[in-house]
Amino acid sequence: MFDVFRPAREIRTELGRYRLLSPSAAIRVSPLCLGAMSLVDQLLDTLYEAGGNLIDTANNYQNEQSEMIIGEWMEKRGIRDGIVLATILPSASTGTNEGKFEGIAANYCGNHKKNLRLTVESSLKKLRTDYIDLLYIHWWD
């Protein structure tokens, strides 16, 4: 439970001085975002221990492993609520059946409901979470 009388957390580095992402978004993020195209647990630990909380990933980074690595890392440490996760709606989803399209794949791309649903469901599963903080539309339609 949130305690309004709890003392403010200690800020160990400037990375821990969170800023509003935008005036219309109530999300506070570290001034540095870790891009997760290539990463290891030690890098994630260093970011988090220094006060960083913003991680940018995508369901197709690192041959579809990036989100799985981040999800496992957060779950092991029990820190999901302390992380701001950003991921991408790509121009084409990986479809079903572990990335292999079945049948006609024409509607697995673009910024429409099917691609959005498949991509978000896949990302939630890989990230081991039930919500994504920021979803980028990576491609205009």
PDB file of N, CA and C in Angstrom, residues 44-93:
ATOM      1  N   LEU A  44      21.242  -4.061 -17.109  1.00  0.00           N
ATOM      2  CA  LEU A  44      19.942  -3.721 -16.537  1.00  0.00           C
ATOM      3  C   LEU A  44      20.065  -3.424 -15.046  1.00  0.00           C
ATOM      4  N   ASP A  45      20.834  -4.256 -14.331  1.00  0.00           N
ATOM      5  CA  ASP A  45      21.045  -4.029 -12.896  1.00  0.00           C
ATOM      6  C   ASP A  45      21.714  -2.684 -12.645  1.00  0.00           C
ATOM      7  N   THR A  46      22.729  -2.357 -13.425  1.00  0.00           N
ATOM      8  CA  THR A  46      23.449  -1.092 -13.263  1.00  0.00           C
ATOM      9  C   THR A  46      22.506   0.091 -13.479  1.00  0.00           C
ATOM     10  N   LEU A  47      21.692   0.025 -14.521  1.00  0.00           N
ATOM     11  CA  LEU A  47      20.717   1.081 -14.784  1.00  0.00           C
ATOM     12  C   LEU A  47      19.777   1.241 -13.597  1.00  0.00           C
ATOM     13  N   TYR A  48      19.199   0.148 -13.132  1.00  0.00           N
ATOM     14  CA  TYR A  48      18.202   0.202 -12.059  1.00  0.00           C
ATOM     15  C   TYR A  48      18.820   0.673 -10.742  1.00  0.00           C
ATOM     16  N   GLU A  49      19.995   0.158 -10.412  1.00  0.00           N
ATOM     17  CA  GLU A  49      20.658   0.537  -9.160  1.00  0.00           C
ATOM     18  C   GLU A  49      21.060   2.011  -9.150  1.00  0.00           C
ATOM     19  N   ALA A  50      21.296   2.589 -10.330  1.00  0.00           N
ATOM     20  CA  ALA A  50      21.650   4.006 -10.429  1.00  0.00           C
ATOM     21  C   ALA A  50      20.409   4.896 -10.443  1.00  0.00           C
ATOM     22  N   GLY A  51      19.233   4.294 -10.425  1.00  0.00           N
ATOM     23  CA  GLY A  51      17.997   5.067 -10.399  1.00  0.00           C
ATOM     24  C   GLY A  51      17.251   5.107 -11.710  1.00  0.00           C
ATOM     25  N   GLY A  52      17.791   4.502 -12.758  1.00  0.00           N
ATOM     26  CA  GLY A  52      17.115   4.486 -14.053  1.00  0.00           C
ATOM     27  C   GLY A  52      15.872   3.619 -14.004  1.00  0.00           C
ATOM     28  N   ASN A  53      14.829   4.040 -14.707  1.00  0.00           N
ATOM     29  CA  ASN A  53      13.597   3.259 -14.693  1.00  0.00           C
ATOM     30  C   ASN A  53      12.961   3.086 -16.069  1.00  0.00           C
ATOM     31  N   LEU A  54      13.530   3.679 -17.104  1.00  0.00           N
ATOM     32  CA  LEU A  54      12.920   3.645 -18.437  1.00  0.00           C
ATOM     33  C   LEU A  54      13.689   2.705 -19.357  1.00  0.00           C
ATOM     34  N   ILE A  55      12.988   1.684 -19.849  1.00  0.00           N
ATOM     35  CA  ILE A  55      13.595   0.697 -20.746  1.00  0.00           C
ATOM     36  C   ILE A  55      12.767   0.627 -22.024  1.00  0.00           C
ATOM     37  N   ASP A  56      13.439   0.782 -23.149  1.00  0.00           N
ATOM     38  CA  ASP A  56      12.807   0.748 -24.460  1.00  0.00           C
ATOM     39  C   ASP A  56      13.179  -0.563 -25.146  1.00  0.00           C
ATOM     40  N   THR A  57      12.184  -1.300 -25.580  1.00  0.00           N
ATOM     41  CA  THR A  57      12.439  -2.580 -26.233  1.00  0.00           C
ATOM     42  C   THR A  57      11.483  -2.745 -27.412  1.00  0.00           C
ATOM     43  N   ALA A  58      11.526  -3.889 -28.032  1.00  0.00           N
ATOM     44  CA  ALA A  58      10.599  -4.223 -29.120  1.00  0.00           C
ATOM     45  C   ALA A  58      10.516  -5.735 -29.210  1.00  0.00           C
ATOM     46  N   ASN A  59       9.390  -6.212 -29.716  1.00  0.00           N
ATOM     47  CA  ASN A  59       9.211  -7.662 -29.772  1.00  0.00           C
ATOM     48  C   ASN A  59      10.132  -8.340 -30.776  1.00  0.00           C
ATOM     49  N   ASN A  60      10.795  -7.572 -31.625  1.00  0.00           N
ATOM     50  CA  ASN A  60      11.695  -8.194 -32.601  1.00  0.00           C
ATOM     51  C   ASN A  60      13.173  -7.910 -32.328  1.00  0.00           C
ATOM     52  N   TYR A  61      13.508  -7.212 -31.241  1.00  0.00           N
ATOM     53  CA  TYR A  61      14.918  -6.980 -30.899  1.00  0.00           C
ATOM     54  C   TYR A  61      15.575  -8.290 -30.473  1.00  0.00           C
ATOM     55  N   GLN A  62      16.835  -8.434 -30.794  1.00  0.00           N
ATOM     56  CA  GLN A  62      17.639  -9.602 -30.428  1.00  0.00           C
ATOM     57  C   GLN A  62      16.957 -10.907 -30.839  1.00  0.00           C
ATOM     58  N   ASN A  63      16.503 -10.939 -32.068  1.00  0.00           N
ATOM     59  CA  ASN A  63      15.850 -12.141 -32.587  1.00  0.00           C
ATOM     60  C   ASN A  63      14.708 -12.580 -31.670  1.00  0.00           C
ATOM     61  N   GLU A  64      13.906 -11.600 -31.236  1.00  0.00           N
ATOM     62  CA  GLU A  64      12.739 -11.789 -30.370  1.00  0.00           C
ATOM     63  C   GLU A  64      13.087 -12.193 -28.936  1.00  0.00           C
ATOM     64  N   GLN A  65      14.329 -11.990 -28.505  1.00  0.00           N
ATOM     65  CA  GLN A  65      14.737 -12.363 -27.146  1.00  0.00           C
ATOM     66  C   GLN A  65      14.720 -11.200 -26.158  1.00  0.00           C
ATOM     67  N   SER A  66      14.803  -9.961 -26.624  1.00  0.00           N
ATOM     68  CA  SER A  66      14.935  -8.800 -25.746  1.00  0.00           C
ATOM     69  C   SER A  66      13.823  -8.725 -24.705  1.00  0.00           C
ATOM     70  N   GLU A  67      12.580  -8.814 -25.140  1.00  0.00           N
ATOM     71  CA  GLU A  67      11.463  -8.727 -24.195  1.00  0.00           C
ATOM     72  C   GLU A  67      11.486  -9.881 -23.199  1.00  0.00           C
ATOM     73  N   MET A  68      11.880 -11.055 -23.640  1.00  0.00           N
ATOM     74  CA  MET A  68      11.960 -12.198 -22.720  1.00  0.00           C
ATOM     75  C   MET A  68      13.022 -11.970 -21.651  1.00  0.00           C
ATOM     76  N   ILE A  69      14.165 -11.439 -22.047  1.00  0.00           N
ATOM     77  CA  ILE A  69      15.254 -11.167 -21.101  1.00  0.00           C
ATOM     78  C   ILE A  69      14.797 -10.140 -20.072  1.00  0.00           C
ATOM     79  N   ILE A  70      14.160  -9.075 -20.529  1.00  0.00           N
ATOM     80  CA  ILE A  70      13.689  -8.023 -19.625  1.00  0.00           C
ATOM     81  C   ILE A  70      12.606  -8.561 -18.695  1.00  0.00           C
ATOM     82  N   GLY A  71      11.672  -9.324 -19.231  1.00  0.00           N
ATOM     83  CA  GLY A  71      10.607  -9.898 -18.406  1.00  0.00           C
ATOM     84  C   GLY A  71      11.145 -10.800 -17.315  1.00  0.00           C
ATOM     85  N   GLU A  72      12.076 -11.659 -17.675  1.00  0.00           N
ATOM     86  CA  GLU A  72      12.686 -12.559 -16.693  1.00  0.00           C
ATOM     87  C   GLU A  72      13.465 -11.757 -15.647  1.00  0.00           C
ATOM     88  N   TRP A  73      14.201 -10.745 -16.092  1.00  0.00           N
ATOM     89  CA  TRP A  73      14.989  -9.901 -15.190  1.00  0.00           C
ATOM     90  C   TRP A  73      14.086  -9.203 -14.172  1.00  0.00           C
ATOM     91  N   MET A  74      12.988  -8.610 -14.631  1.00  0.00           N
ATOM     92  CA  MET A  74      12.065  -7.919 -13.716  1.00  0.00           C
ATOM     93  C   MET A  74      11.411  -8.894 -12.753  1.00  0.00           C
ATOM     94  N   GLU A  75      10.995 -10.045 -13.272  1.00  0.00           N
ATOM     95  CA  GLU A  75      10.313 -11.034 -12.439  1.00  0.00           C
ATOM     96  C   GLU A  75      11.227 -11.565 -11.337  1.00  0.00           C
ATOM     97  N   LYS A  76      12.469 -11.889 -11.672  1.00  0.00           N
ATOM     98  CA  LYS A  76      13.421 -12.398 -10.676  1.00  0.00           C
ATOM     99  C   LYS A  76      13.632 -11.412  -9.540  1.00  0.00           C
ATOM    100  N   ARG A  77      13.622 -10.124  -9.861  1.00  0.00           N
ATOM    101  CA  ARG A  77      13.913  -9.087  -8.869  1.00  0.00           C
ATOM    102  C   ARG A  77      12.656  -8.497  -8.241  1.00  0.00           C
ATOM    103  N   GLY A  78      11.493  -8.844  -8.782  1.00  0.00           N
ATOM    104  CA  GLY A  78      10.230  -8.329  -8.255  1.00  0.00           C
ATOM    105  C   GLY A  78      10.110  -6.815  -8.366  1.00  0.00           C
ATOM    106  N   ILE A  79      10.538  -6.258  -9.499  1.00  0.00           N
ATOM    107  CA  ILE A  79      10.608  -4.799  -9.629  1.00  0.00           C
ATOM    108  C   ILE A  79       9.738  -4.240 -10.757  1.00  0.00           C
ATOM    109  N   ARG A  80       8.789  -4.994 -11.249  1.00  0.00           N
ATOM    110  CA  ARG A  80       7.996  -4.517 -12.394  1.00  0.00           C
ATOM    111  C   ARG A  80       7.393  -3.140 -12.157  1.00  0.00           C
ATOM    112  N   ASP A  81       6.834  -2.905 -10.978  1.00  0.00           N
ATOM    113  CA  ASP A  81       6.171  -1.627 -10.724  1.00  0.00           C
ATOM    114  C   ASP A  81       7.135  -0.452 -10.698  1.00  0.00           C
ATOM    115  N   GLY A  82       8.427  -0.698 -10.554  1.00  0.00           N
ATOM    116  CA  GLY A  82       9.418   0.368 -10.547  1.00  0.00           C
ATOM    117  C   GLY A  82      10.000   0.678 -11.912  1.00  0.00           C
ATOM    118  N   ILE A  83       9.557  -0.037 -12.927  1.00  0.00           N
ATOM    119  CA  ILE A  83      10.094   0.121 -14.283  1.00  0.00           C
ATOM    120  C   ILE A  83       9.029   0.728 -15.194  1.00  0.00           C
ATOM    121  N   VAL A  84       9.458   1.623 -16.069  1.00  0.00           N
ATOM    122  CA  VAL A  84       8.594   2.142 -17.131  1.00  0.00           C
ATOM    123  C   VAL A  84       9.019   1.419 -18.406  1.00  0.00           C
ATOM    124  N   LEU A  85       8.131   0.561 -18.904  1.00  0.00           N
ATOM    125  CA  LEU A  85       8.420  -0.243 -20.095  1.00  0.00           C
ATOM    126  C   LEU A  85       7.853   0.422 -21.341  1.00  0.00           C
ATOM    127  N   ALA A  86       8.710   0.597 -22.319  1.00  0.00           N
ATOM    128  CA  ALA A  86       8.283   1.113 -23.618  1.00  0.00           C
ATOM    129  C   ALA A  86       8.572   0.035 -24.653  1.00  0.00           C
ATOM    130  N   THR A  87       7.588  -0.268 -25.475  1.00  0.00           N
ATOM    131  CA  THR A  87       7.811  -1.219 -26.555  1.00  0.00           C
ATOM    132  C   THR A  87       7.132  -0.688 -27.813  1.00  0.00           C
ATOM    133  N   ILE A  88       7.304  -1.383 -28.896  1.00  0.00           N
ATOM    134  CA  ILE A  88       6.954  -0.858 -30.215  1.00  0.00           C
ATOM    135  C   ILE A  88       5.882  -1.703 -30.892  1.00  0.00           C
ATOM    136  N   LEU A  89       4.952  -1.026 -31.553  1.00  0.00           N
ATOM    137  CA  LEU A  89       4.062  -1.685 -32.503  1.00  0.00           C
ATOM    138  C   LEU A  89       4.786  -1.610 -33.841  1.00  0.00           C
ATOM    139  N   PRO A  90       5.372  -2.717 -34.294  1.00  0.00           N
ATOM    140  CA  PRO A  90       6.157  -2.676 -35.529  1.00  0.00           C
ATOM    141  C   PRO A  90       5.262  -2.635 -36.760  1.00  0.00           C
ATOM    142  N   SER A  91       5.893  -2.477 -37.898  1.00  0.00           N
ATOM    143  CA  SER A  91       5.132  -2.441 -39.145  1.00  0.00           C
ATOM    144  C   SER A  91       4.498  -3.791 -39.458  1.00  0.00           C
ATOM    145  N   ALA A  92       5.048  -4.860 -38.904  1.00  0.00           N
ATOM    146  CA  ALA A  92       4.476  -6.195 -39.107  1.00  0.00           C
ATOM    147  C   ALA A  92       4.672  -7.017 -37.845  1.00  0.00           C
ATOM    148  N   SER A  93       3.611  -7.696 -37.406  1.00  0.00           N
ATOM    149  CA  SER A  93       3.730  -8.552 -36.228  1.00  0.00           C
ATOM    150  C   SER A  93       4.396  -9.859 -36.629  1.00  0.00           C
TER     151      SER A  93
END
